[in-house]
Amino acid sequence: MIICIVSRIVTSIFYIEDIDSLRFFLSAIDFNILEGRPHFPGYPVYCFILNVISFITGSISISFSLIGAFSIFSIIYFSNKIWHLKFKKKSYFLIFLIIFNPFLWIMSNRYMPDILGLSLLTISTYYFLVYRKYKLKKSYLILAFTIGLLSGVRISYLPFVLPFIYYFAKQKEIKFFLYLSLSILLWLFPLILMFDFTELWQIFIR
């Protein structure tokens, strides 16, 4: 964890790379989907986390890096747990590969939610595999909650979890979909309260 935090803070970006980065930067100052801070669908869970951390640190740029550091750590942790399910041991090469992967490093400093979305996707994959192997009810409840958060962080990653959802649909696991719905409502309901539903709907249509 310390290596992840230090390495990302040291390489923090203090300039705007593109228009999307600008929108996410501005969302930490004044979150407003209707005015494109950030663009639709608004990534409310990510922006909420960003706002909380930037309030604590006093630096928006450092806050992006801290989110990236925690995301990289969770990717390492759950990737190794997935590896352990198959091979019953840790892979130090896998840890090294993820920490120093140039693409993941860039994404963990960038003013975008991609790396946090990837960490939630990795967590979802682990708990799906655990449920498939051990049939632990707790696993699919955590999985449902994680997918709900993922939809509020990086909705374009949802196609990757469609096989999980299809699996539970075939199993007729009603509780899974109940917890998934509640997880989505946790961030969707406050978002509707913040902005006019009609305007949000019009942005969605466009």
CSV table of C-alpha atoms in Angstrom, one decimal:
chain,number,residue,atom,x,y,z
A,1,MET,CA,0.0,0.0,0.0
A,2,ILE,CA,2.8,2.5,0.9
A,3,ILE,CA,4.6,1.8,-2.3
A,4,CYS,CA,1.4,2.4,-4.3
A,5,ILE,CA,0.6,5.7,-2.5
A,6,VAL,CA,4.2,7.1,-2.6
A,7,SER,CA,4.8,6.2,-6.2
A,8,ARG,CA,1.5,7.8,-7.4
A,9,ILE,CA,1.8,10.9,-5.3
A,10,VAL,CA,5.4,11.5,-6.6
A,11,THR,CA,4.2,11.2,-10.2
A,12,SER,CA,1.0,13.3,-9.7
A,13,ILE,CA,-0.1,15.4,-12.7
A,14,PHE,CA,-0.6,19.1,-12.1
A,15,TYR,CA,-1.9,20.1,-15.5
A,16,ILE,CA,-5.0,19.4,-17.6
A,17,GLU,CA,-4.4,16.7,-20.2
A,18,ASP,CA,-7.6,16.9,-22.2
A,19,ILE,CA,-11.2,18.1,-22.1
A,20,ASP,CA,-12.5,15.1,-20.2
A,21,SER,CA,-9.8,15.6,-17.5
A,22,LEU,CA,-10.9,19.2,-17.2
A,23,ARG,CA,-14.5,18.2,-16.6
A,24,PHE,CA,-13.5,15.8,-13.9
A,25,PHE,CA,-11.2,18.4,-12.3
A,26,LEU,CA,-14.0,21.0,-12.3
A,27,SER,CA,-16.4,18.4,-10.8
A,28,ALA,CA,-14.3,18.5,-7.6
A,29,ILE,CA,-15.0,22.2,-7.4
A,30,ASP,CA,-18.6,22.3,-8.5
A,31,PHE,CA,-20.3,19.0,-9.4
A,32,ASN,CA,-23.0,19.7,-12.0
A,33,ILE,CA,-23.9,17.1,-14.7
A,34,LEU,CA,-26.3,19.6,-16.4
A,35,GLU,CA,-23.3,21.9,-17.1
A,36,GLY,CA,-20.9,19.1,-18.0
A,37,ARG,CA,-18.9,18.8,-14.8
A,38,PRO,CA,-18.4,16.0,-15.6
A,39,HIS,CA,-20.2,14.9,-18.7
A,40,PHE,CA,-23.2,12.5,-18.6
A,41,PRO,CA,-23.7,10.0,-16.9
A,42,GLY,CA,-21.9,12.0,-14.3
A,43,TYR,CA,-19.9,9.2,-12.6
A,44,PRO,CA,-21.5,10.3,-9.2
A,45,VAL,CA,-19.8,7.7,-7.0
A,46,TYR,CA,-16.4,8.6,-8.4
A,47,CYS,CA,-17.0,12.3,-8.0
A,48,PHE,CA,-18.3,11.9,-4.5
A,49,ILE,CA,-15.1,10.0,-3.5
A,50,LEU,CA,-13.0,12.6,-5.3
A,51,ASN,CA,-14.8,15.5,-3.5
A,52,VAL,CA,-14.4,13.9,0.0
A,53,ILE,CA,-10.7,13.2,-0.5
A,54,SER,CA,-10.0,16.6,-2.1
A,55,PHE,CA,-11.7,18.3,0.9
A,56,ILE,CA,-9.4,16.4,3.3
A,57,THR,CA,-6.2,16.8,1.3
A,58,GLY,CA,-6.8,20.3,-0.1
A,59,SER,CA,-5.4,19.2,-3.4
A,60,ILE,CA,-7.5,18.0,-6.3
A,61,SER,CA,-4.4,16.7,-8.2
A,62,ILE,CA,-3.2,14.7,-5.2
A,63,SER,CA,-6.7,13.3,-4.7
A,64,PHE,CA,-6.8,11.8,-8.2
A,65,SER,CA,-3.4,10.1,-7.4
A,66,LEU,CA,-4.7,8.8,-4.0
A,67,ILE,CA,-7.7,7.3,-5.7
A,68,GLY,CA,-5.3,5.7,-8.3
A,69,ALA,CA,-3.1,4.4,-5.5
A,70,PHE,CA,-5.9,2.7,-3.6
A,71,SER,CA,-7.3,1.4,-6.9
A,72,ILE,CA,-4.0,-0.1,-7.9
A,73,PHE,CA,-3.6,-1.7,-4.4
A,74,SER,CA,-7.1,-3.3,-4.7
A,75,ILE,CA,-6.3,-4.5,-8.2
A,76,ILE,CA,-3.1,-6.2,-6.8
A,77,TYR,CA,-4.8,-7.6,-3.8
A,78,PHE,CA,-7.8,-9.1,-5.6
A,79,SER,CA,-5.8,-10.2,-8.6
A,80,ASN,CA,-3.6,-12.2,-6.2
A,81,LYS,CA,-6.7,-13.7,-4.5
A,82,ILE,CA,-8.0,-14.8,-7.9
A,83,TRP,CA,-4.6,-16.3,-8.6
A,84,HIS,CA,-4.7,-18.1,-5.3
A,85,LEU,CA,-8.1,-19.6,-6.1
A,86,LYS,CA,-6.5,-21.4,-8.9
A,87,PHE,CA,-2.9,-22.1,-7.8
A,88,LYS,CA,-3.1,-21.9,-4.0
A,89,LYS,CA,-0.2,-19.4,-3.7
A,90,LYS,CA,0.8,-15.8,-4.3
A,91,SER,CA,2.4,-14.5,-7.4
A,92,TYR,CA,5.0,-11.9,-6.7
A,93,PHE,CA,5.6,-11.5,-10.4
A,94,LEU,CA,1.9,-10.5,-10.8
A,95,ILE,CA,2.3,-7.9,-8.0
A,96,PHE,CA,5.4,-6.5,-9.7
A,97,LEU,CA,3.7,-6.5,-13.1
A,98,ILE,CA,0.7,-4.5,-11.9
A,99,ILE,CA,2.6,-1.9,-9.8
A,100,PHE,CA,5.0,-1.1,-12.6
A,101,ASN,CA,2.7,-1.5,-15.6
A,102,PRO,CA,3.1,1.7,-17.6
A,103,PHE,CA,-0.5,1.8,-18.8
A,104,LEU,CA,-1.9,1.3,-15.3
A,105,TRP,CA,0.5,3.8,-13.9
A,106,ILE,CA,-0.6,6.5,-16.3
A,107,MET,CA,-4.3,5.7,-15.6
A,108,SER,CA,-3.8,5.8,-11.8
A,109,ASN,CA,-2.6,9.5,-12.1
A,110,ARG,CA,-5.0,10.6,-14.8
A,111,TYR,CA,-8.0,12.7,-14.0
A,112,MET,CA,-10.4,10.0,-15.0
A,113,PRO,CA,-12.4,7.2,-13.2
A,114,ASP,CA,-11.1,4.3,-15.4
A,115,ILE,CA,-8.7,2.9,-12.8
A,116,LEU,CA,-11.2,2.9,-10.0
A,117,GLY,CA,-13.7,1.2,-12.4
A,118,LEU,CA,-11.1,-1.5,-13.1
A,119,SER,CA,-10.5,-2.1,-9.4
A,120,LEU,CA,-14.3,-2.6,-8.9
A,121,LEU,CA,-14.4,-4.9,-11.9
A,122,THR,CA,-11.5,-7.0,-10.4
A,123,ILE,CA,-13.3,-7.2,-7.1
A,124,SER,CA,-16.5,-8.2,-8.8
A,125,THR,CA,-14.7,-11.0,-10.7
A,126,TYR,CA,-13.1,-12.3,-7.5
A,127,TYR,CA,-16.4,-12.6,-5.6
A,128,PHE,CA,-18.2,-14.1,-8.6
A,129,LEU,CA,-15.5,-16.8,-8.8
A,130,VAL,CA,-15.7,-17.4,-5.0
A,131,TYR,CA,-19.5,-17.8,-5.3
A,132,ARG,CA,-19.1,-20.2,-8.2
A,133,LYS,CA,-16.6,-22.3,-6.2
A,134,TYR,CA,-17.9,-22.2,-2.7
A,135,LYS,CA,-21.6,-21.0,-3.0
A,136,LEU,CA,-21.1,-18.5,-0.2
A,137,LYS,CA,-24.2,-16.2,0.0
A,138,LYS,CA,-22.0,-13.4,1.3
A,139,SER,CA,-20.0,-13.5,-1.9
A,140,TYR,CA,-22.9,-12.7,-4.2
A,141,LEU,CA,-24.2,-9.9,-1.9
A,142,ILE,CA,-20.8,-8.2,-2.0
A,143,LEU,CA,-20.7,-8.8,-5.8
A,144,ALA,CA,-24.1,-7.1,-6.2
A,145,PHE,CA,-23.0,-4.2,-4.1
A,146,THR,CA,-19.8,-3.8,-6.1
A,147,ILE,CA,-21.5,-3.9,-9.4
A,148,GLY,CA,-23.9,-1.2,-8.2
A,149,LEU,CA,-20.9,1.0,-7.3
A,150,LEU,CA,-19.3,0.2,-10.6
A,151,SER,CA,-22.4,1.5,-12.4
A,152,GLY,CA,-21.8,4.8,-10.6
A,153,VAL,CA,-18.1,4.9,-11.3
A,154,ARG,CA,-17.6,3.7,-14.9
A,155,ILE,CA,-20.9,2.6,-16.5
A,156,SER,CA,-19.1,1.6,-19.8
A,157,TYR,CA,-17.5,-1.3,-17.8
A,158,LEU,CA,-20.9,-2.9,-17.1
A,159,PRO,CA,-20.8,-5.1,-20.3
A,160,PHE,CA,-17.9,-7.0,-18.6
A,161,VAL,CA,-20.2,-8.1,-15.7
A,162,LEU,CA,-23.1,-9.0,-17.9
A,163,PRO,CA,-22.1,-12.7,-17.8
A,164,PHE,CA,-22.3,-12.5,-13.9
A,165,ILE,CA,-25.7,-11.0,-14.1
A,166,TYR,CA,-26.8,-13.6,-16.7
A,167,TYR,CA,-25.6,-16.4,-14.4
A,168,PHE,CA,-27.7,-15.2,-11.4
A,169,ALA,CA,-30.7,-14.7,-13.7
A,170,LYS,CA,-30.4,-18.3,-14.8
A,171,GLN,CA,-30.1,-19.4,-11.1
A,172,LYS,CA,-33.1,-17.2,-10.3
A,173,GLU,CA,-31.3,-15.6,-7.4
A,174,ILE,CA,-33.9,-12.9,-6.6
A,175,LYS,CA,-31.8,-11.6,-3.6
A,176,PHE,CA,-28.9,-10.8,-5.9
A,177,PHE,CA,-31.0,-8.5,-8.0
A,178,LEU,CA,-32.6,-7.0,-4.9
A,179,TYR,CA,-29.2,-6.0,-3.5
A,180,LEU,CA,-28.0,-4.9,-6.9
A,181,SER,CA,-31.0,-2.5,-7.2
A,182,LEU,CA,-30.5,-1.2,-3.7
A,183,SER,CA,-26.8,-0.6,-4.4
A,184,ILE,CA,-27.7,1.4,-7.5
A,185,LEU,CA,-30.4,3.4,-5.7
A,186,LEU,CA,-27.8,4.4,-3.0
A,187,TRP,CA,-26.2,6.8,-5.5
A,188,LEU,CA,-29.1,7.2,-8.1
A,189,PHE,CA,-31.7,8.5,-5.6
A,190,PRO,CA,-29.5,11.4,-4.2
A,191,LEU,CA,-28.5,12.3,-7.8
A,192,ILE,CA,-32.2,12.6,-8.8
A,193,LEU,CA,-32.7,14.8,-5.7
A,194,MET,CA,-29.8,17.1,-6.6
A,195,PHE,CA,-31.0,17.7,-10.2
A,196,ASP,CA,-34.3,17.9,-12.0
A,197,PHE,CA,-35.2,14.4,-13.2
A,198,THR,CA,-36.7,15.8,-16.5
A,199,GLU,CA,-33.4,17.5,-17.4
A,200,LEU,CA,-31.4,14.4,-16.5
A,201,TRP,CA,-33.7,12.4,-18.7
A,202,GLN,CA,-33.2,14.8,-21.6
A,203,ILE,CA,-29.4,14.6,-21.3
A,204,PHE,CA,-29.7,10.8,-21.2
A,205,ILE,CA,-31.8,10.8,-24.4
A,206,ARG,CA,-29.3,13.1,-26.2
